[in-house]
Short mmCIF file of C-alpha atoms and ligand atoms in Angstrom, two decimals:
data_model
loop_
_atom_site.label_atom_id
_atom_site.label_comp_id
_atom_site.label_asym_id
_atom_site.label_seq_id
_atom_site.Cartn_x
_atom_site.Cartn_y
_atom_site.Cartn_z
CA MET A 429 -97.82 22.93 149.17
CA SER A 430 -94.87 24.37 151.20
CA TYR A 431 -91.48 22.89 151.28
CA ILE A 432 -91.51 21.61 154.82
CA ASN A 433 -94.91 20.79 156.47
CA LEU A 434 -95.33 19.80 160.23
CA LYS A 435 -98.73 18.64 161.09
CA ASP A 436 -99.71 18.45 164.77
CA VAL A 437 -96.16 17.10 165.72
CA SER A 438 -95.96 16.07 169.41
CA ARG A 439 -93.30 14.21 171.39
CA THR A 440 -93.15 13.56 175.24
CA ILE A 441 -90.06 12.19 176.82
CA LYS A 442 -90.05 11.05 180.27
CA HIS A 443 -93.47 12.58 180.93
CA LYS A 444 -92.33 16.06 179.79
CA GLN A 445 -93.87 17.32 176.46
CA ILE A 446 -90.84 18.43 174.41
CA LEU A 447 -92.92 19.23 171.14
CA GLN A 448 -96.55 20.33 171.54
CA ASN A 449 -98.82 20.02 168.59
CA ILE A 450 -96.64 21.78 166.34
CA ASN A 451 -98.04 22.99 162.91
CA LEU A 452 -95.58 24.77 160.68
CA ASN A 453 -95.21 25.49 156.91
CA ILE A 454 -91.95 26.66 155.56
CA GLU A 455 -91.55 27.82 152.00
CA LYS A 456 -88.50 26.90 149.75
CA GLY A 457 -85.99 29.50 149.22
CA THR A 458 -86.53 31.25 152.84
CA ILE A 459 -84.60 31.71 155.89
CA THR A 460 -86.53 30.91 158.92
CA GLY A 461 -85.47 31.88 162.49
CA PHE A 462 -86.29 30.16 165.62
CA VAL A 463 -85.74 31.81 169.19
CA GLY A 464 -86.49 30.77 172.60
CA PRO A 465 -85.14 30.08 175.99
CA ASN A 466 -82.86 27.26 176.91
CA GLY A 467 -84.59 23.99 176.69
CA SER A 468 -87.69 25.39 175.13
CA GLY A 469 -87.39 22.66 172.21
CA LYS A 470 -85.55 24.16 169.34
CA THR A 471 -82.90 21.35 169.09
CA MET A 472 -85.62 18.91 169.34
CA LEU A 473 -87.51 20.48 166.74
CA PHE A 474 -84.60 20.38 164.30
CA ARG A 475 -84.03 16.59 165.21
CA ALA A 476 -87.63 15.91 164.52
CA ILE A 477 -87.46 17.63 161.11
CA LEU A 478 -84.26 15.65 160.23
CA GLY A 479 -85.86 12.33 161.34
CA MET A 480 -83.72 11.76 164.08
CA ILE A 481 -86.25 11.26 166.94
CA LYS A 482 -89.45 9.38 166.69
CA LEU A 483 -92.85 11.28 166.91
CA ASP A 484 -95.63 10.22 169.30
CA SER A 485 -98.18 11.77 166.78
CA GLY A 486 -98.11 14.05 163.80
CA GLU A 487 -96.44 14.06 160.44
CA ILE A 488 -93.51 15.80 158.76
CA GLU A 489 -92.87 16.18 155.18
CA ILE A 490 -89.74 17.69 153.16
CA ASN A 491 -90.40 18.37 149.59
CA GLY A 492 -93.52 16.10 149.55
CA GLU A 493 -91.58 13.13 151.13
CA LYS A 494 -92.80 11.76 154.61
CA ILE A 495 -90.08 12.02 157.16
CA SER A 496 -89.65 8.92 159.53
CA LEU A 497 -87.13 8.03 162.07
CA GLY A 498 -84.06 6.37 160.40
CA SER A 499 -85.24 6.93 156.83
CA SER A 500 -82.96 9.58 155.19
CA PRO A 501 -84.73 11.82 153.11
CA GLN A 502 -83.84 12.31 149.28
CA VAL A 503 -83.25 16.00 149.95
CA ASN A 504 -79.53 16.98 150.42
CA ILE A 505 -79.36 18.40 153.99
CA GLY A 506 -76.58 20.19 155.68
CA THR A 507 -76.59 20.65 159.46
CA ILE A 508 -75.01 21.81 162.44
CA LEU A 509 -76.56 20.20 165.56
CA GLU A 510 -74.68 20.93 168.83
CA THR A 511 -70.88 20.31 168.93
CA PRO A 512 -69.70 18.89 165.48
CA GLY A 513 -67.85 15.57 166.00
CA PHE A 514 -64.66 16.23 164.16
CA ILE A 515 -61.77 13.90 164.28
CA ASN A 516 -59.22 15.79 166.53
CA ASN A 517 -56.06 14.11 165.08
CA TYR A 518 -57.06 14.81 161.44
CA THR A 519 -56.32 18.34 159.97
CA ALA A 520 -59.08 20.59 158.95
CA LEU A 521 -58.87 19.61 155.31
CA ASP A 522 -58.72 15.86 156.07
CA ASN A 523 -62.02 16.07 158.38
CA LEU A 524 -63.94 18.01 155.49
CA LYS A 525 -62.57 15.32 153.00
CA TYR A 526 -63.65 12.55 155.23
CA LEU A 527 -67.18 13.96 155.54
CA ALA A 528 -67.31 14.67 151.80
CA ALA A 529 -66.39 11.19 150.95
CA ILE A 530 -69.60 9.93 152.59
CA LYS A 531 -71.67 11.25 149.72
CA ASN A 532 -68.76 11.52 147.41
CA GLU A 533 -70.45 14.46 145.41
CA ILE A 534 -67.69 17.11 145.59
CA GLN A 535 -64.13 17.53 144.66
CA GLU A 536 -61.42 19.12 146.89
CA ASN A 537 -61.53 22.29 145.17
CA GLN A 538 -65.13 22.74 146.13
CA ILE A 539 -64.04 21.97 149.84
CA LEU A 540 -61.15 24.62 149.62
CA GLU A 541 -63.47 27.14 148.00
CA ALA A 542 -65.88 26.86 151.06
CA MET A 543 -62.74 27.02 153.34
CA GLN A 544 -61.66 30.15 151.49
CA LEU A 545 -64.89 31.85 152.58
CA PHE A 546 -63.99 31.80 156.17
CA ASP A 547 -60.19 32.42 155.74
CA MET A 548 -59.56 28.86 156.79
CA ILE A 549 -57.30 27.98 153.86
CA ASP A 550 -54.22 28.81 155.98
CA HIS A 551 -55.54 26.51 158.66
CA LYS A 552 -56.28 23.69 156.44
CA ASP A 553 -53.17 21.36 157.36
CA GLU A 554 -53.48 22.06 160.95
CA LYS A 555 -55.01 19.55 163.30
CA VAL A 556 -58.40 20.24 164.59
CA LYS A 557 -57.27 19.47 168.21
CA SER A 558 -55.31 22.76 168.09
CA PHE A 559 -58.46 24.87 166.89
CA SER A 560 -60.23 27.35 168.89
CA LEU A 561 -63.93 27.16 169.48
CA GLY A 562 -64.55 29.74 166.62
CA MET A 563 -62.30 27.99 164.26
CA ARG A 564 -64.25 24.60 165.00
CA GLN A 565 -67.57 26.41 164.36
CA LYS A 566 -66.26 27.72 160.97
CA LEU A 567 -65.43 24.37 160.13
CA ALA A 568 -68.80 23.25 161.03
CA ILE A 569 -70.49 25.86 158.98
CA ILE A 570 -68.15 24.94 156.01
CA GLN A 571 -69.27 21.24 156.26
CA ALA A 572 -72.99 22.35 156.37
CA ILE A 573 -72.66 24.08 153.23
CA MET A 574 -69.91 22.81 151.16
CA GLU A 575 -71.93 20.32 149.28
CA ASP A 576 -74.49 22.73 147.82
CA GLN A 577 -77.00 21.45 150.18
CA GLU A 578 -80.55 22.49 149.42
CA LEU A 579 -81.81 22.40 153.03
CA ILE A 580 -79.50 23.83 155.58
CA VAL A 581 -80.39 23.37 159.25
CA LEU A 582 -78.27 25.38 161.91
CA ASP A 583 -78.26 25.15 165.47
CA GLU A 584 -76.57 27.76 167.26
CA PRO A 585 -74.14 28.36 164.07
CA THR A 586 -72.36 31.53 165.38
CA ASN A 587 -71.37 30.21 168.73
CA GLY A 588 -67.81 31.46 169.17
CA LEU A 589 -67.59 33.39 165.79
CA ASP A 590 -65.99 36.88 166.08
CA GLU A 591 -68.00 39.91 164.59
CA GLU A 592 -66.27 39.76 161.10
CA SER A 593 -67.10 36.12 160.78
CA VAL A 594 -70.62 36.62 161.69
CA HIS A 595 -70.92 39.13 158.80
CA ILE A 596 -69.36 36.72 156.36
CA PHE A 597 -71.79 34.01 157.60
CA GLU A 598 -74.75 36.47 157.28
CA ASP A 599 -73.65 37.41 153.81
CA LYS A 600 -73.44 33.63 152.81
CA LEU A 601 -76.79 32.72 154.05
CA ARG A 602 -78.27 35.74 152.01
CA LYS A 603 -76.45 34.29 148.95
CA LEU A 604 -77.67 30.85 149.72
CA LYS A 605 -81.21 31.95 149.97
CA ASN A 606 -80.95 33.92 146.59
CA GLU A 607 -79.89 30.36 145.24
CA ASP A 608 -83.13 29.03 146.50
CA LYS A 609 -81.82 27.12 149.50
CA THR A 610 -83.92 26.75 152.26
CA ILE A 611 -82.31 27.56 155.71
CA LEU A 612 -83.51 27.08 159.23
CA ILE A 613 -81.59 28.64 162.03
CA ALA A 614 -81.99 28.60 165.81
CA SER A 615 -80.01 31.20 167.70
CA HIS A 616 -79.62 33.09 170.84
CA ASP A 617 -78.14 36.04 168.85
CA ARG A 618 -81.15 38.00 168.16
CA PHE A 619 -79.17 40.29 165.78
CA VAL A 620 -78.16 37.40 163.45
CA ILE A 621 -81.98 36.44 163.45
CA GLN A 622 -83.09 39.84 162.97
CA ASN A 623 -80.43 40.30 160.10
CA VAL A 624 -81.10 37.35 158.08
CA ALA A 625 -84.64 35.68 158.89
CA ASP A 626 -87.78 36.21 156.75
CA VAL A 627 -89.87 34.56 159.26
CA VAL A 628 -89.18 34.32 163.15
CA TYR A 629 -90.89 31.62 165.29
CA LYS A 630 -90.87 31.72 169.19
CA VAL A 631 -90.21 28.49 170.66
CA ASN A 632 -91.54 28.10 174.19
CA GLU A 633 -92.08 24.69 176.33
CA GLY A 634 -92.50 22.83 173.13
CA HIS A 635 -94.93 25.26 171.57
CA VAL A 636 -94.02 27.19 168.29
CA ASN A 637 -95.74 30.59 167.73
CA VAL A 638 -95.06 33.34 165.43
N1 ATP B 1459 -81.89 13.22 175.36
C1 ATP B 1459 -82.81 13.75 176.12
N2 ATP B 1459 -83.64 13.03 176.80
C2 ATP B 1459 -84.67 13.69 177.61
N3 ATP B 1459 -84.88 15.09 177.51
C3 ATP B 1459 -84.28 15.66 176.63
C4 ATP B 1459 -83.11 14.99 175.91
N4 ATP B 1459 -82.59 16.23 175.18
C5 ATP B 1459 -83.16 17.39 175.44
N5 ATP B 1459 -84.48 16.87 176.43
C6 ATP B 1459 -85.24 18.01 176.90
O1 ATP B 1459 -86.07 18.50 175.89
C7 ATP B 1459 -86.13 19.82 176.17
C8 ATP B 1459 -85.88 20.58 174.84
O2 ATP B 1459 -84.61 20.54 174.72
P1 ATP B 1459 -83.84 21.36 173.34
O3 ATP B 1459 -82.36 20.83 173.55
O4 ATP B 1459 -84.45 21.10 172.18
O5 ATP B 1459 -83.75 22.90 173.74
P2 ATP B 1459 -83.20 24.08 173.06
O6 ATP B 1459 -84.31 25.02 172.82
O7 ATP B 1459 -82.44 23.73 171.99
O8 ATP B 1459 -82.30 24.59 174.26
P3 ATP B 1459 -80.85 25.66 174.20
O9 ATP B 1459 -81.17 26.94 173.83
O10 ATP B 1459 -80.25 25.29 175.55
O11 ATP B 1459 -79.98 24.85 173.02
C9 ATP B 1459 -85.60 20.13 177.35
O12 ATP B 1459 -86.67 20.08 178.32
C10 ATP B 1459 -84.68 19.16 177.57
O13 ATP B 1459 -84.30 18.91 178.98
#
C-alpha cells in the first residue's frame, strides 16, 4: 500500500472538469514533482489531497486514512499553498510562534533552528510587512518544515527565492527525504523539479500523467 493513494478522483467546478479521473500512488519517503501550465490543476490537486475541496467522485487516502472535506488527517502536514497569510504587523518570529502555538508541539529553539537554515535569524525581530517577496517565501518554507512534518506539500515554493536560497532549499528537501518525509512539489521551475524529484507528473487540463 502506498503512502498516498488517489483513486478515480474527479471534480467539476462551474461545468469545467478541474480534476479528471486521477489515479496516483505516492510512496513514503519520496519527492514527487508536478509540472504543468497555468490553470492545469496542480493547486486543485493539492487542495484535494489536503481535504480542502469536495470531490465529485473518487477516494483519497493518506497513510491508510480516508481524506474527506473538513476532516483533518492524523498525519502532520506542512504546506505552502499560494500566498501564505502572515500577519503583517507581527515580527517574523512572532508569526512563526503564532503558527506553532496551534499545534503546540515545538519550542522557540526549533523555530530559530529552522530560521537559521535560511539566514533569517537576523530578520527575526523585523515586521513581516517590511519583507520582500523572497523573504516572505523563506518564512513560508520555514513554517512548512519547522514542525518536523511527515508530509510536506509545496505549491511554487521557490517563487522569489535567490539562487543561493534555492540551493539551500533543494539540499533541505533531500535531507527531509532521507528522514523519510514525503514531499509533493508543484513548480514552474523545471530545474528545481529536475534536481530534487524522484518522480515527475505532468498535469494538463485536470489529467495527471507520467
Ligand atoms: N475557486 C475557484 N472556482 C472556480 N474555478 C477555480 C477556482 N480556483 C481555480 N479554479 C480553476 O481550476 C483550474 C485549475 O486551477 P489551479 O489553480 O489548480 O491551476 P494550477 O495548475 O495550480 O495553475 P498555476 O500554475 O497558475 O498555479 C483552473 O481552470 C482554474 O480556473
